[in-house]
PDB file of C-alpha atoms in Angstrom:
ATOM      1  CA  MET W  30     -22.647  24.381 -38.390  1.00 50.00           C
ATOM      2  CA  ARG W  31     -22.237  24.548 -34.621  1.00 46.00           C
ATOM      3  CA  SER W  32     -24.330  21.495 -34.052  1.00 44.00           C
ATOM      4  CA  SER W  33     -21.811  19.644 -36.501  1.00 40.00           C
ATOM      5  CA  LEU W  34     -18.612  21.011 -34.438  1.00 39.00           C
ATOM      6  CA  ILE W  35     -20.114  19.675 -31.364  1.00 42.00           C
ATOM      7  CA  LEU W  36     -20.955  16.381 -32.835  1.00 37.00           C
ATOM      8  CA  LEU W  37     -17.416  15.988 -34.097  1.00 38.00           C
ATOM      9  CA  VAL W  38     -16.182  16.843 -30.217  1.00 36.00           C
ATOM     10  CA  CYS W  39     -18.045  14.550 -28.987  1.00 38.00           C
ATOM     11  CA  LEU W  40     -17.190  11.782 -31.476  1.00 35.00           C
ATOM     12  CA  LEU W  41     -13.720  12.496 -30.862  1.00 36.00           C
ATOM     13  CA  PHE W  42     -14.198  12.118 -27.053  1.00 39.00           C
ATOM     14  CA  ILE W  43     -15.769   8.844 -27.522  1.00 40.00           C
ATOM     15  CA  LEU W  44     -13.116   7.445 -29.734  1.00 39.00           C
ATOM     16  CA  THR W  45     -10.326   8.385 -27.696  1.00 38.00           C
ATOM     17  CA  GLY W  46     -12.193   6.843 -24.577  1.00 41.00           C
ATOM     18  CA  CYS W  47     -12.548   3.583 -26.395  1.00 39.00           C
ATOM     19  CA  LYS W  48      -8.778   3.433 -27.433  1.00 37.00           C
ATOM     20  CA  GLU W  49      -7.674  -0.162 -26.284  1.00 38.00           C
ATOM     21  CA  ASP W  50      -4.732  -0.375 -23.877  1.00 46.00           C
ATOM     22  CA  LYS W  51      -1.571  -2.074 -24.862  1.00 59.00           C
ATOM     23  CA  GLN W  52      -1.463  -5.904 -23.561  1.00 78.00           C
ATOM     24  CA  LEU W  53       1.828  -7.146 -21.978  1.00 76.00           C
ATOM     25  CA  SER W  54       3.720 -10.022 -23.095  1.00 83.00           C
ATOM     26  CA  GLY W  55       3.574 -12.941 -20.930  1.00 90.00           C
ATOM     27  CA  ASP W  56       7.127 -12.316 -19.329  1.00 94.00           C
ATOM     28  CA  ALA W  57       6.300  -8.364 -19.256  1.00 96.00           C
ATOM     29  CA  SER W  58       2.848  -9.290 -17.499  1.00 95.00           C
ATOM     30  CA  THR W  59       4.739 -11.631 -15.027  1.00 97.00           C
ATOM     31  CA  ALA W  60       7.417  -9.126 -14.152  1.00 97.00           C
ATOM     32  CA  SER W  61       5.051  -6.175 -13.627  1.00 97.00           C
ATOM     33  CA  ASP W  62       2.997  -8.745 -11.225  1.00 97.00           C
ATOM     34  CA  TYR W  63       6.377  -9.498  -9.605  1.00 97.00           C
ATOM     35  CA  LEU W  64       7.155  -5.776  -8.995  1.00 97.00           C
ATOM     36  CA  GLU W  65       3.543  -4.967  -7.823  1.00 97.00           C
ATOM     37  CA  ASN W  66       3.464  -7.921  -5.257  1.00 97.00           C
ATOM     38  CA  MET W  67       7.049  -5.867  -3.752  1.00 97.00           C
ATOM     39  CA  GLY W  68       4.780  -2.822  -3.366  1.00 96.00           C
ATOM     40  CA  TYR W  69       6.119  -0.743  -6.572  1.00 97.00           C
ATOM     41  CA  GLU W  70       3.612   1.067  -8.619  1.00 96.00           C
ATOM     42  CA  ILE W  71       4.240   0.571 -12.291  1.00 96.00           C
ATOM     43  CA  VAL W  72       4.444   3.799 -13.826  1.00 95.00           C
ATOM     44  CA  SER W  73       5.678   2.578 -17.460  1.00 95.00           C
ATOM     45  CA  LEU W  74       7.188  -0.357 -19.410  1.00 96.00           C
ATOM     46  CA  THR W  75      10.210   1.060 -21.071  1.00 94.00           C
ATOM     47  CA  ARG W  76      11.863  -1.993 -22.427  1.00 94.00           C
ATOM     48  CA  GLU W  77      11.612  -5.602 -23.315  1.00 96.00           C
ATOM     49  CA  ASP W  78      14.285  -7.613 -24.837  1.00 95.00           C
ATOM     50  CA  SER W  79      16.113 -10.583 -24.134  1.00 96.00           C
ATOM     51  CA  ILE W  80      19.518 -12.025 -24.215  1.00 94.00           C
ATOM     52  CA  LEU W  81      21.048 -15.659 -24.951  1.00 97.00           C
ATOM     53  CA  LEU W  82      23.650 -15.555 -21.986  1.00 96.00           C
ATOM     54  CA  GLN W  83      27.100 -16.774 -23.042  1.00 96.00           C
ATOM     55  CA  GLU W  84      30.218 -17.402 -21.136  1.00 94.00           C
ATOM     56  CA  HIS W  85      31.751 -13.998 -22.218  1.00 94.00           C
ATOM     57  CA  HIS W  86      28.815 -12.124 -20.745  1.00 93.00           C
ATOM     58  CA  LEU W  87      30.005 -13.357 -17.035  1.00 93.00           C
ATOM     59  CA  THR W  88      33.488 -11.605 -17.639  1.00 92.00           C
ATOM     60  CA  ASP W  89      32.373  -8.363 -19.352  1.00 92.00           C
ATOM     61  CA  PRO W  90      32.903  -5.572 -17.240  1.00 90.00           C
ATOM     62  CA  GLY W  91      29.715  -3.871 -18.579  1.00 86.00           C
ATOM     63  CA  TYR W  92      27.758  -6.714 -16.489  1.00 90.00           C
ATOM     64  CA  GLU W  93      29.839  -7.163 -13.669  1.00 89.00           C
ATOM     65  CA  GLN W  94      27.933  -4.977 -11.402  1.00 89.00           C
ATOM     66  CA  ILE W  95      24.929  -6.224 -12.172  1.00 93.00           C
ATOM     67  CA  TRP W  96      26.011  -9.971 -11.718  1.00 94.00           C
ATOM     68  CA  LYS W  97      27.050  -9.130  -8.247  1.00 92.00           C
ATOM     69  CA  VAL W  98      23.372  -7.887  -7.208  1.00 95.00           C
ATOM     70  CA  GLN W  99      21.772 -10.986  -8.157  1.00 94.00           C
ATOM     71  CA  PRO W 100      20.257 -13.507  -6.398  1.00 90.00           C
ATOM     72  CA  PHE W 101      21.182 -16.034  -8.789  1.00 91.00           C
ATOM     73  CA  LYS W 102      24.408 -17.660 -10.239  1.00 92.00           C
ATOM     74  CA  PRO W 103      24.611 -16.376 -13.932  1.00 94.00           C
ATOM     75  CA  ALA W 104      26.869 -19.104 -14.698  1.00 95.00           C
ATOM     76  CA  SER W 105      23.908 -21.351 -14.038  1.00 95.00           C
ATOM     77  CA  TYR W 106      22.427 -19.848 -17.019  1.00 97.00           C
ATOM     78  CA  VAL W 107      24.844 -20.063 -19.664  1.00 97.00           C
ATOM     79  CA  ASP W 108      23.301 -20.804 -23.003  1.00 97.00           C
ATOM     80  CA  GLU W 109      19.788 -20.066 -21.860  1.00 97.00           C
ATOM     81  CA  GLU W 110      17.617 -17.129 -22.901  1.00 97.00           C
ATOM     82  CA  ILE W 111      17.062 -14.645 -20.445  1.00 97.00           C
ATOM     83  CA  ALA W 112      14.084 -11.986 -20.693  1.00 97.00           C
ATOM     84  CA  VAL W 113      14.748  -8.690 -19.875  1.00 97.00           C
ATOM     85  CA  VAL W 114      11.875  -6.473 -19.067  1.00 97.00           C
ATOM     86  CA  GLU W 115      12.521  -2.920 -17.803  1.00 97.00           C
ATOM     87  CA  PHE W 116       9.751  -0.869 -15.875  1.00 97.00           C
ATOM     88  CA  GLU W 117       9.853   2.800 -14.463  1.00 96.00           C
ATOM     89  CA  VAL W 118       8.330   2.553 -10.963  1.00 96.00           C
ATOM     90  CA  ASP W 119       7.110   4.521  -8.150  1.00 94.00           C
ATOM     91  CA  ASN W 120       7.480   3.752  -4.541  1.00 94.00           C
ATOM     92  CA  HIS W 121      10.780   2.022  -4.547  1.00 94.00           C
ATOM     93  CA  PRO W 122      13.366   2.209  -1.845  1.00 92.00           C
ATOM     94  CA  LEU W 123      15.979   4.021  -3.577  1.00 89.00           C
ATOM     95  CA  GLU W 124      13.548   6.886  -3.726  1.00 87.00           C
ATOM     96  CA  GLU W 125      14.223   7.453   0.246  1.00 83.00           C
ATOM     97  CA  VAL W 126      17.825   8.332  -0.542  1.00 77.00           C
ATOM     98  CA  SER W 127      17.805   9.752  -3.702  1.00 75.00           C
ATOM     99  CA  ASP W 128      15.636  12.736  -4.985  1.00 73.00           C
ATOM    100  CA  GLU W 129      14.310  10.961  -7.932  1.00 70.00           C
ATOM    101  CA  LYS W 130      10.362  10.342  -7.784  1.00 81.00           C
ATOM    102  CA  THR W 131      10.921   7.514  -9.990  1.00 87.00           C
ATOM    103  CA  THR W 132      13.226   4.383 -10.408  1.00 92.00           C
ATOM    104  CA  ILE W 133      14.294   2.031 -13.368  1.00 94.00           C
ATOM    105  CA  VAL W 134      13.601  -1.698 -12.397  1.00 97.00           C
ATOM    106  CA  THR W 135      15.319  -4.335 -14.911  1.00 97.00           C
ATOM    107  CA  VAL W 136      13.685  -7.691 -14.290  1.00 98.00           C
ATOM    108  CA  TYR W 137      15.127 -10.807 -15.501  1.00 97.00           C
ATOM    109  CA  LEU W 138      13.320 -14.052 -16.290  1.00 97.00           C
ATOM    110  CA  ASN W 139      13.981 -17.565 -17.093  1.00 97.00           C
ATOM    111  CA  LYS W 140      11.302 -19.787 -18.872  1.00 96.00           C
ATOM    112  CA  GLY W 141       8.597 -17.561 -17.634  1.00 96.00           C
ATOM    113  CA  GLU W 142       9.791 -17.300 -14.163  1.00 97.00           C
ATOM    114  CA  VAL W 143      11.151 -14.151 -12.575  1.00 97.00           C
ATOM    115  CA  ILE W 144      15.165 -14.608 -11.435  1.00 97.00           C
ATOM    116  CA  GLY W 145      16.530 -11.694 -10.451  1.00 96.00           C
ATOM    117  CA  GLY W 146      17.269  -7.720 -11.570  1.00 97.00           C
ATOM    118  CA  TRP W 147      18.422  -4.642 -10.577  1.00 96.00           C
ATOM    119  CA  SER W 148      17.387  -1.100 -10.063  1.00 95.00           C
ATOM    120  CA  PHE W 149      18.882   2.476 -10.731  1.00 90.00           C
ATOM    121  CA  PRO W 150      17.616   5.748 -10.078  1.00 87.00           C
ATOM    122  CA  LYS W 151      15.752   7.382 -13.217  1.00 83.00           C
ATOM    123  CA  ASP W 152      18.677   9.895 -13.608  1.00 70.00           C
ATOM    124  CA  PRO W 153      22.089   8.084 -13.757  1.00 59.00           C
ATOM    125  CA  TYR W 154      23.679  11.153 -12.754  1.00 61.00           C
ATOM    126  CA  LYS W 155      21.994  11.168  -9.400  1.00 57.00           C
ATOM    127  CA  ALA W 156      23.284   7.466  -8.742  1.00 53.00           C
ATOM    128  CA  LEU W 157      24.472   6.869  -5.333  1.00 51.00           C
ATOM    129  CA  GLY W 158      27.820   5.588  -5.654  1.00 56.00           C
ATOM    130  CA  GLY W 159      27.686   5.039  -9.106  1.00 62.00           C
ATOM    131  CA  GLY W 160      26.769   1.385  -9.277  1.00 79.00           C
ATOM    132  CA  VAL W 161      23.617  -0.464  -9.857  1.00 89.00           C
ATOM    133  CA  TYR W 162      21.308  -1.716  -7.021  1.00 93.00           C
ATOM    134  CA  SER W 163      19.546  -4.843  -6.504  1.00 95.00           C
ATOM    135  CA  ILE W 164      15.836  -5.407  -7.399  1.00 96.00           C
ATOM    136  CA  ASP W 165      15.055  -4.101  -4.218  1.00 95.00           C
ATOM    137  CA  GLY W 166      17.626  -1.273  -3.890  1.00 92.00           C
ATOM    138  CA  ARG W 167      20.240  -3.116  -1.900  1.00 92.00           C
ATOM    139  CA  THR W 168      24.068  -2.248  -2.833  1.00 89.00           C
ATOM    140  CA  MET W 169      26.293  -4.875  -4.136  1.00 89.00           C
ATOM    141  CA  GLU W 170      28.029  -5.266  -0.679  1.00 89.00           C
ATOM    142  CA  GLU W 171      24.313  -5.786   1.136  1.00 89.00           C
ATOM    143  CA  VAL W 172      23.881  -8.617  -1.265  1.00 89.00           C
ATOM    144  CA  GLN W 173      27.354 -10.148  -1.135  1.00 84.00           C
ATOM    145  CA  GLY W 174      27.054 -10.111   2.439  1.00 81.00           C
ATOM    146  CA  GLU W 175      23.824 -12.553   2.256  1.00 72.00           C
ATOM    147  CA  LYS W 176      25.071 -15.010   0.240  1.00 58.00           C
TER     148      LYS W 176
END
C-alpha cells in the first residue's frame, strides 16, 4: 500500500512537471518581446482582444485619455483592426512613484507591428493623478510636450 502511494505521488510530480506551457499568439509574442526589450519583466498575460477602430472611438470620452498618450495619430488607423494585448509587468517606471509592485501595460498593434499602448498602476485606486500613462509611464502632458 505504501509503495503504491509513493508511486502515485511520483507519477503526479512527473505529470505536473511535464505540463506544457500555453503558447502566446503572434501579437502577444510580439508585444511581450517589445515590453521585455523596454526592460519590463512579464508577470502574466491578462487580456488579448482586438478593436476595429471607428470614427466614434476618436471622440468617445472613454478613449480620450488613452489617445493623448499615444505616439501615433489614432485617425490614421480608422477602419483598421488594432490588436490589444494587456500584460501585468514588473520593473515599470510607475512602480517608482506608486507603491504598487506591478503595472498593467496595454500594447496596441496593427498588422503585427507595435504602434503604441498605455500603462496604469495595477490598483486603479492608487492611480497617480487619475489618468492613464504612456506605455513607458509618461503623463499626457509629457507626451503632448514632445509632439
